PDB file of C-alpha atoms in Angstrom:
ATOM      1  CA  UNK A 237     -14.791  -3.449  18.535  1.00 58.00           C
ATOM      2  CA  UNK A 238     -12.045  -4.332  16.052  1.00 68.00           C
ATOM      3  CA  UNK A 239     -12.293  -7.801  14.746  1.00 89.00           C
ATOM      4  CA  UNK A 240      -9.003  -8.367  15.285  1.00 93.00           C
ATOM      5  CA  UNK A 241      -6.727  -6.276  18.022  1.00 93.00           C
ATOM      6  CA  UNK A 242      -3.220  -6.448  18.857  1.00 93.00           C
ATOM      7  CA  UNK A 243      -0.786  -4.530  21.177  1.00 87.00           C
ATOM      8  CA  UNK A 244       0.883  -1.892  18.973  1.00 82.00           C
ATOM      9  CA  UNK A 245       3.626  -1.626  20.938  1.00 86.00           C
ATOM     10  CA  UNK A 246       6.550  -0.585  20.876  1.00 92.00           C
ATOM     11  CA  UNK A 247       8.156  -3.380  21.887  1.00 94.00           C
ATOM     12  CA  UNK A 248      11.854  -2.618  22.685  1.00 96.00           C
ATOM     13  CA  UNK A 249      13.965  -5.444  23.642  1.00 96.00           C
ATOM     14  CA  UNK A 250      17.961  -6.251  23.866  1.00 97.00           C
ATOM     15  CA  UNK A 251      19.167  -8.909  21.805  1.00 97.00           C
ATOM     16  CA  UNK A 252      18.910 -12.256  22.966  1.00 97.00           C
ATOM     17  CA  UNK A 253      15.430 -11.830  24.773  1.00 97.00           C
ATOM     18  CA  UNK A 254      12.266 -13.581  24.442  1.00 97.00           C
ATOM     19  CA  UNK A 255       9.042 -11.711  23.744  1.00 96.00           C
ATOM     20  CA  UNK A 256       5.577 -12.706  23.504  1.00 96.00           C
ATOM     21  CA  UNK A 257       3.045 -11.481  21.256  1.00 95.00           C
ATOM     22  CA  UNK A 258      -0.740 -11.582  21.532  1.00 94.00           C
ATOM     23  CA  UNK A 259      -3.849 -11.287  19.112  1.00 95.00           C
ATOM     24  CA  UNK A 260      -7.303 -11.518  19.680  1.00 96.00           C
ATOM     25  CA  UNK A 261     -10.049 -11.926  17.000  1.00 95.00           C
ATOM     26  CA  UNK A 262     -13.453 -11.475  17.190  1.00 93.00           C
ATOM     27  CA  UNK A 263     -15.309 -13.779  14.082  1.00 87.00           C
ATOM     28  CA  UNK A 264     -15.536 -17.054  15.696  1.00 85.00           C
ATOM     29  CA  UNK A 265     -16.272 -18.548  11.882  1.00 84.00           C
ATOM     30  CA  UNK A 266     -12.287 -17.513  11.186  1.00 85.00           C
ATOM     31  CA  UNK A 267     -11.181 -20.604   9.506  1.00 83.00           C
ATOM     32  CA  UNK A 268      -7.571 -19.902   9.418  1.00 88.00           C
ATOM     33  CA  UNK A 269      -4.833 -17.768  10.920  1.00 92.00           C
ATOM     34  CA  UNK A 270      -1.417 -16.310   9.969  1.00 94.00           C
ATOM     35  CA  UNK A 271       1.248 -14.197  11.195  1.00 96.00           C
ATOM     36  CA  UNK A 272       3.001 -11.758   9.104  1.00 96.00           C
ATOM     37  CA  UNK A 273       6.612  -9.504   9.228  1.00 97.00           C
ATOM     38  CA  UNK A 274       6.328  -6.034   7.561  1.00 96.00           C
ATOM     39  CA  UNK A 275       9.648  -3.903   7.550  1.00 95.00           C
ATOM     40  CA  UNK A 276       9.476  -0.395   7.215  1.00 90.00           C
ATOM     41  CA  UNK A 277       7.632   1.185   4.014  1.00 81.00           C
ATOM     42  CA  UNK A 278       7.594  -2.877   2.578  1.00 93.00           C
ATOM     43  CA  UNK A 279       5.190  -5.058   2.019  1.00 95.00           C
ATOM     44  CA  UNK A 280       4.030  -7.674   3.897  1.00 95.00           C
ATOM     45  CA  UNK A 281       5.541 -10.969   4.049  1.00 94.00           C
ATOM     46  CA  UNK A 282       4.228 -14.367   5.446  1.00 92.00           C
ATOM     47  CA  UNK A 283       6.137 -15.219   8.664  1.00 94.00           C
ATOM     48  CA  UNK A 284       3.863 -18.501   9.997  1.00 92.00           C
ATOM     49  CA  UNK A 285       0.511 -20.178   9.608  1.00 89.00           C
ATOM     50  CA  UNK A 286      -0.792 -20.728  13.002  1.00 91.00           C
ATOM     51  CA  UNK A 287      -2.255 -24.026  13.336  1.00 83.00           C
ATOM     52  CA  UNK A 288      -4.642 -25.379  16.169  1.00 84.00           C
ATOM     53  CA  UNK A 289      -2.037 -27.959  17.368  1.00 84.00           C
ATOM     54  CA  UNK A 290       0.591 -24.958  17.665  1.00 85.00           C
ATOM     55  CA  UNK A 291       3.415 -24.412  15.677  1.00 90.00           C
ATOM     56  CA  UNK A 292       7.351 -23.929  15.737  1.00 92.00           C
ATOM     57  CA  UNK A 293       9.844 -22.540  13.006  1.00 92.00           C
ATOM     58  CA  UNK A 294      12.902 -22.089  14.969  1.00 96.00           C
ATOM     59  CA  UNK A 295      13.271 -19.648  17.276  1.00 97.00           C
ATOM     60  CA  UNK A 296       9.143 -18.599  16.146  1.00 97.00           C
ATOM     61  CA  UNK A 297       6.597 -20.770  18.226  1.00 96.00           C
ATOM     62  CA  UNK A 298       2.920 -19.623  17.275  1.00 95.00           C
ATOM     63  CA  UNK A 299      -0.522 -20.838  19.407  1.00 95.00           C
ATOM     64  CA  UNK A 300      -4.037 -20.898  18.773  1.00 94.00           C
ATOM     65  CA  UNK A 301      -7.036 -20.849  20.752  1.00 93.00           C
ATOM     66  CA  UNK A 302      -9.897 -21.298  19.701  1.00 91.00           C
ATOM     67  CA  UNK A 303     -12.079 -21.340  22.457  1.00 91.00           C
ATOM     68  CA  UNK A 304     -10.653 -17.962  23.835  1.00 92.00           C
ATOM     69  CA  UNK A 305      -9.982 -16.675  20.130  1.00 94.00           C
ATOM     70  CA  UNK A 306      -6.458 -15.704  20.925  1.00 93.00           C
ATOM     71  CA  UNK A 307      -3.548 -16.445  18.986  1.00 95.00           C
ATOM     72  CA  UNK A 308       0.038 -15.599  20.195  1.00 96.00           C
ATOM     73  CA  UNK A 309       3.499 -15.370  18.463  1.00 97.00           C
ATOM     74  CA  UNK A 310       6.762 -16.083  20.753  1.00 97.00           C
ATOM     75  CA  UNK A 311      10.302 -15.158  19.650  1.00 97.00           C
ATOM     76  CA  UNK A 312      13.265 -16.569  21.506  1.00 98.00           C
ATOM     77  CA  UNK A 313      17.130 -15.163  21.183  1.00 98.00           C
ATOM     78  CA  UNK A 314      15.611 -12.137  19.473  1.00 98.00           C
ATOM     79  CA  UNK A 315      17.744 -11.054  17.009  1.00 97.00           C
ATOM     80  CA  UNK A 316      18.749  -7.237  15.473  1.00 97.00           C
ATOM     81  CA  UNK A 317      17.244  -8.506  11.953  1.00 97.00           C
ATOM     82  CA  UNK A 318      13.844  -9.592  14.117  1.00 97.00           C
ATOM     83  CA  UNK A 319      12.978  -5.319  14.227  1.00 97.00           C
ATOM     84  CA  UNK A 320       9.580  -4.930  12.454  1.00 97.00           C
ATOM     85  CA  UNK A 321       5.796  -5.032  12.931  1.00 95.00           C
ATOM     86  CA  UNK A 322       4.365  -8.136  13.450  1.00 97.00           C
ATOM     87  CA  UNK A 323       0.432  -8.506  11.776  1.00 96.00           C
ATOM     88  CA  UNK A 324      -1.967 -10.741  13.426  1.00 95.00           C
ATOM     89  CA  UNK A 325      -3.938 -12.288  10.465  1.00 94.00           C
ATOM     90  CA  UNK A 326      -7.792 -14.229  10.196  1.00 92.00           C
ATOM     91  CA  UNK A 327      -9.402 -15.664   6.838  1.00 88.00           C
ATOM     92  CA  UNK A 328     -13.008 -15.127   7.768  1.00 84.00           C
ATOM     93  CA  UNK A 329     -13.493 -17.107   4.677  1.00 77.00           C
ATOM     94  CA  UNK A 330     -13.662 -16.841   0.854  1.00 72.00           C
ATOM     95  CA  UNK A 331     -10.232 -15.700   0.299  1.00 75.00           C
ATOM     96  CA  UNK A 332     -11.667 -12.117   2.842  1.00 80.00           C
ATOM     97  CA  UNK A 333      -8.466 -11.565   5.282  1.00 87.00           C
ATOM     98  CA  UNK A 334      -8.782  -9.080   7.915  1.00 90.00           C
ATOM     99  CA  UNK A 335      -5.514  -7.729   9.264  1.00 92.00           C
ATOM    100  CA  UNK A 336      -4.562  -6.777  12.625  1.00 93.00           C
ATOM    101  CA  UNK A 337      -3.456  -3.177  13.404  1.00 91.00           C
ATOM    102  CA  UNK A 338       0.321  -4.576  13.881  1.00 93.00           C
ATOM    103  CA  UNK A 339       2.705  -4.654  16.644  1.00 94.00           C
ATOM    104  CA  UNK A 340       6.364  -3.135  16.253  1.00 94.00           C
ATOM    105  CA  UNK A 341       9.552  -5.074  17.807  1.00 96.00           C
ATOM    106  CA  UNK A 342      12.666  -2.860  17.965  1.00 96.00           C
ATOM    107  CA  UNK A 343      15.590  -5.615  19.281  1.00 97.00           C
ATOM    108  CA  UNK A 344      18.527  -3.354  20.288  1.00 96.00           C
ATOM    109  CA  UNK A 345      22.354  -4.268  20.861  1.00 94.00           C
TER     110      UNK A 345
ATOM    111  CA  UNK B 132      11.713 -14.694 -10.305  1.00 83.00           C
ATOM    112  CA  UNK B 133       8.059 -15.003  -8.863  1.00 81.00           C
ATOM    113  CA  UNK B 134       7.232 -11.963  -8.344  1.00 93.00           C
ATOM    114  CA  UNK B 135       3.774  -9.028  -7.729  1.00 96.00           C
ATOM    115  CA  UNK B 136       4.417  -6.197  -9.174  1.00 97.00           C
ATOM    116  CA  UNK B 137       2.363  -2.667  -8.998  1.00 97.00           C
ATOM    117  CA  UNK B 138       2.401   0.397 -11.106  1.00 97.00           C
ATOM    118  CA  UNK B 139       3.120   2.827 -10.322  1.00 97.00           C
ATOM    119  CA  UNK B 140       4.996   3.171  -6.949  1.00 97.00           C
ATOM    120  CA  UNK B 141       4.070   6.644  -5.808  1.00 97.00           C
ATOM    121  CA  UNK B 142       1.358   8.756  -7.714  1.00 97.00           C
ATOM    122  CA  UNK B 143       0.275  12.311  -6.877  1.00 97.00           C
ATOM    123  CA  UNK B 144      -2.902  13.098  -8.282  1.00 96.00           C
ATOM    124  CA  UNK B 145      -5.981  15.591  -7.751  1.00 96.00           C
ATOM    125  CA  UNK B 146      -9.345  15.194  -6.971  1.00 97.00           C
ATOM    126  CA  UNK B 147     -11.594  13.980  -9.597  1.00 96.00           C
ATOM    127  CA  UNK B 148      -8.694  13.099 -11.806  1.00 96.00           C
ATOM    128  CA  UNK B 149      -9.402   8.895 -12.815  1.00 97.00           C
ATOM    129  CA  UNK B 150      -6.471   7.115 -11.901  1.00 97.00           C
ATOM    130  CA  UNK B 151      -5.832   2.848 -12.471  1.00 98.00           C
ATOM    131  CA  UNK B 152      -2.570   1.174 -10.461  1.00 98.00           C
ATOM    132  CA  UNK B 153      -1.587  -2.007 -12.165  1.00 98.00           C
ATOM    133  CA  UNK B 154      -1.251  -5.370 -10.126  1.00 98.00           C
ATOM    134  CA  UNK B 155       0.150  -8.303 -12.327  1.00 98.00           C
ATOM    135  CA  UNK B 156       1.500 -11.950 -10.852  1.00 97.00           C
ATOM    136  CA  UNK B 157       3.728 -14.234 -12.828  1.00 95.00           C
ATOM    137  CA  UNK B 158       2.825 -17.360 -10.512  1.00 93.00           C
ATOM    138  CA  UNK B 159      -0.467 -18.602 -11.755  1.00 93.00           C
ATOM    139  CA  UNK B 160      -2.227 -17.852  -8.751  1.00 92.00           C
ATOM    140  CA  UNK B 161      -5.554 -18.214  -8.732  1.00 92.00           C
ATOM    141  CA  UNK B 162      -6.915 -15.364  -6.097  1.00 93.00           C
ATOM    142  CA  UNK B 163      -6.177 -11.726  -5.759  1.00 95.00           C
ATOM    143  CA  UNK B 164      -6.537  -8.523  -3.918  1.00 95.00           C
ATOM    144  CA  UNK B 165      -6.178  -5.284  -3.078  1.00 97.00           C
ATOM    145  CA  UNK B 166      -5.541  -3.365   0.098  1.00 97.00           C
ATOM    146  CA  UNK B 167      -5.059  -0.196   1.482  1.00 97.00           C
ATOM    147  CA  UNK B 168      -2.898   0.439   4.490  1.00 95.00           C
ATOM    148  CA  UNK B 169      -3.326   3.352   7.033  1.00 93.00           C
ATOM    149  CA  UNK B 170      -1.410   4.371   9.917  1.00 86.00           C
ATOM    150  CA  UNK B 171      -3.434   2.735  13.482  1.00 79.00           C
ATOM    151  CA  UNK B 172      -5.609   1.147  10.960  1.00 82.00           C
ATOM    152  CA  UNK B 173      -3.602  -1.805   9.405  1.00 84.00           C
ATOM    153  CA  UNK B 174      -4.473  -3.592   5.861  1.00 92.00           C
ATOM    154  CA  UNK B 175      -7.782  -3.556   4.740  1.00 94.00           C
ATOM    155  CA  UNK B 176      -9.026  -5.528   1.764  1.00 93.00           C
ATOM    156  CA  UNK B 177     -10.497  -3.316  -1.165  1.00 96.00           C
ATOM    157  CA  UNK B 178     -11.943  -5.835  -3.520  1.00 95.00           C
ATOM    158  CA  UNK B 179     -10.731  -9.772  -3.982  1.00 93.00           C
ATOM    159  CA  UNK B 180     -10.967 -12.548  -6.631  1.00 94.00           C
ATOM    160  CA  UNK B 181     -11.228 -15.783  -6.851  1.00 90.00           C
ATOM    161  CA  UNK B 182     -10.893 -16.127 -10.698  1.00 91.00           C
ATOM    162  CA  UNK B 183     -11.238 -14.584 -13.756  1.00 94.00           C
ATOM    163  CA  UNK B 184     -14.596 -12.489 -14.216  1.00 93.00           C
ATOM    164  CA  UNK B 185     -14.944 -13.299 -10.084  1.00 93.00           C
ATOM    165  CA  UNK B 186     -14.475 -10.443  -7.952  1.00 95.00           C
ATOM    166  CA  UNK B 187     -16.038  -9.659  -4.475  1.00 92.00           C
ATOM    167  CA  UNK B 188     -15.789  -6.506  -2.296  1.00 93.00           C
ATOM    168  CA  UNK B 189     -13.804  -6.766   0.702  1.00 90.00           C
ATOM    169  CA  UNK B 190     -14.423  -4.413   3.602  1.00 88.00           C
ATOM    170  CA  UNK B 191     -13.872  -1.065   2.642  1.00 94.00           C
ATOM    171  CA  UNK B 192     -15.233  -0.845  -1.165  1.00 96.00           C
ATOM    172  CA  UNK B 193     -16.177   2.250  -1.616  1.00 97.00           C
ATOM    173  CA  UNK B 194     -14.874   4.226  -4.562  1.00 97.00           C
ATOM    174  CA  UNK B 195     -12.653   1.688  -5.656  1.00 98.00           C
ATOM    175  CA  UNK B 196     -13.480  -0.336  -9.133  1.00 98.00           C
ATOM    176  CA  UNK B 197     -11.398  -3.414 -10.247  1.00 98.00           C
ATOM    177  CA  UNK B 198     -11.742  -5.972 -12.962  1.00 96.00           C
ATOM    178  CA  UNK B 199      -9.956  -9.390 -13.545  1.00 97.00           C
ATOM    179  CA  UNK B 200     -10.213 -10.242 -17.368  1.00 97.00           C
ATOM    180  CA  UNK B 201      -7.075 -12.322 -16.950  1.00 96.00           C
ATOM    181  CA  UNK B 202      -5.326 -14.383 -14.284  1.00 96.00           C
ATOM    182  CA  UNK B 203      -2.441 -12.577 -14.073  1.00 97.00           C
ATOM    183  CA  UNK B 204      -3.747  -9.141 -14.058  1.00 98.00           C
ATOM    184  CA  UNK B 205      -5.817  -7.019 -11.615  1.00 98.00           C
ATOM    185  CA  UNK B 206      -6.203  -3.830 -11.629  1.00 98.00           C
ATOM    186  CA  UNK B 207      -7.809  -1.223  -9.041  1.00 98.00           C
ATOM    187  CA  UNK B 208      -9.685   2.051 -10.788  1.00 98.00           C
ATOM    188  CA  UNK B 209     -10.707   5.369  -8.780  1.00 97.00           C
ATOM    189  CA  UNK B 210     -12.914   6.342 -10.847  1.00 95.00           C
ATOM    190  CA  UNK B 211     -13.013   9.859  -8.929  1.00 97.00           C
ATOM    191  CA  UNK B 212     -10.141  10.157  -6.632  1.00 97.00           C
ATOM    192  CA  UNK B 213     -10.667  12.062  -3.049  1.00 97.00           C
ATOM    193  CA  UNK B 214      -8.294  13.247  -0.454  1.00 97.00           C
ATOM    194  CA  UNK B 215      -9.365  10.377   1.847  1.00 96.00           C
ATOM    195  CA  UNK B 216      -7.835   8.182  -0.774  1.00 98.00           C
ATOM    196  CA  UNK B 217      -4.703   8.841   0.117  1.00 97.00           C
ATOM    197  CA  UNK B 218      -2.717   5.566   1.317  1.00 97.00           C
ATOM    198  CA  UNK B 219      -0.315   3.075   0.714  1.00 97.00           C
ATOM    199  CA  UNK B 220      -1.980   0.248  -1.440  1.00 98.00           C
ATOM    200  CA  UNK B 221      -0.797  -3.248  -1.788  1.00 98.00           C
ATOM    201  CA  UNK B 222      -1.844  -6.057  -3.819  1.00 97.00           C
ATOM    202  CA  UNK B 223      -1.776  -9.589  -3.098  1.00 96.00           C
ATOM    203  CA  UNK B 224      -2.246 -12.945  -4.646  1.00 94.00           C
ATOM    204  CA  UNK B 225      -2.105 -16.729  -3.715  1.00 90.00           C
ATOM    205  CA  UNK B 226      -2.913 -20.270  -4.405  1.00 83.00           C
ATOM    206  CA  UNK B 227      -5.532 -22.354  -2.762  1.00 76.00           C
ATOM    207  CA  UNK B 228      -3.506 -24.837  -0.612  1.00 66.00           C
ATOM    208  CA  UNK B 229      -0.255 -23.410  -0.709  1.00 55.00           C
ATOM    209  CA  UNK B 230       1.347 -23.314   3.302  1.00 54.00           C
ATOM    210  CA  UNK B 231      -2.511 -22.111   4.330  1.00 55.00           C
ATOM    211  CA  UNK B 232      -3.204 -19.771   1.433  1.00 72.00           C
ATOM    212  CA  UNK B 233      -0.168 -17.569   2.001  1.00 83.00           C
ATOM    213  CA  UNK B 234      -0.409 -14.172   0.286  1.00 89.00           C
ATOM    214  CA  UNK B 235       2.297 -13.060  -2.087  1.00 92.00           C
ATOM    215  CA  UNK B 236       2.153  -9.051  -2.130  1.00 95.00           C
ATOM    216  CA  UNK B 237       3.622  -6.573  -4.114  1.00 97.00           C
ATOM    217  CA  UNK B 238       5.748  -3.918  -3.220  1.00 96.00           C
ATOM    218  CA  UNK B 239       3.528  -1.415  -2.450  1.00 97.00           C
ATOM    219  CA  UNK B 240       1.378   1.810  -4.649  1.00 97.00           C
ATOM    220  CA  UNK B 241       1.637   5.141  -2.309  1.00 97.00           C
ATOM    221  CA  UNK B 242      -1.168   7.325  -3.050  1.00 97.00           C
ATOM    222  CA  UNK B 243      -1.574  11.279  -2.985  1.00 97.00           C
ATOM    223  CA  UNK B 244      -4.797  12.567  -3.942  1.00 97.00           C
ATOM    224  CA  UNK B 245      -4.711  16.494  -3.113  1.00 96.00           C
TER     225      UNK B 245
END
């Protein structure tokens, strides 16, 4: 089993939708949790740190739960710029990050 | 401009042929590393460090060498490239603390070895 598994998708949605994204993880020692964007052939690039209270940027909402080791990105009003994968990430600890497989959003007109 | 930057960007080599790609961060950041990114497989952490003269392997090791003989710089060394090599390989670095260790990475080193 992978330690941590997402949906690849695709996800193809019309602009203005909501989607939901889920992650699952498999460590329960993972001490902290992130959610990256990665456009095509670029690097990575922090989107959210997903905190055990839950956590909004503005139209980004992120969850965590720990008891069911599940985290879960939402995106509301999605936009045309919101197209990319989305990487589920856990710090097992000591700086040792272990990245989910990702899950691509295409947001058509 | 804070910046990670890798060198080079795309490298064709051969099998056997020793081969370094250059990571180097102009923030101060205390912890590095190196991934390698395959298609259905996602990042997966080479090597990391915490500091200078501290390095650690990550999950997939094998065949890879790095050193860290100064903060800023952190190189990865195939000693003896193979085909299975072949990838796209990103390096990272970030700051204890900052918004939950976020990872800075750098553009990206894609990888031939025929």
């Amino acid at each position: 089993r992978k330690e941590v598994e997402q949906d690849p998708g695709p996800f193809n949605v019309p602009e203005g939708a909501t989607v939901a994204f889920n992650c699952t993880y498999s460590n329960s020692a993972s001490q902290s949790f992130f959610w990256y964007r990665q456009d095509c052939r670029k690097e990575p690039k922090l989107l959210m740190s997903v905190y055990s209270s839950g956590n909004e940027d503005g139209r980004f909402t992120a969850q965590l739960n720990r008891a069911s080791q599940y985290i879960s990105l939402l995106i509301r009003d999605s936009k045309l710029s919101d197209s990319a994968t989305y990487l589920c990430v856990v710090n097992i600890g000591w700086q040792n990050f272990v990245f989910g497989p990702g899950t691509r959003l295409s947001v058509l007109p | 401009e804070a910046q990670v930057t890798q060198n080079p960007r795309y490298l064709i080599t051969v099998t056997g042929k020793k081969l370094t790609v250059t990571c180097s961060q102009n923030m101060n950041h205390e912890y590095m590393s190196w991934y390698r990114q395959d298609p259905g497989l996602g990042l997966r952490q080479i090597y990391y460090s915490m500091n200078v003269e501290v390095t650690d392997k990550g999950d997939v090791p094998e065949g890879y060498k790095v050193s860290r003989k100064e903060k800023r710089n952190f190189p990865l060394i195939l000693e003896s490239p193979s085909p299975n090599q072949t990838s796209l390989y990103f390096c990272a670095s970030s700051s204890p603390g900052g918004r939950g260790n976020e990872q800075f990475f750098g553009p990206g080193t894609r990888l031939t070895v025929l």
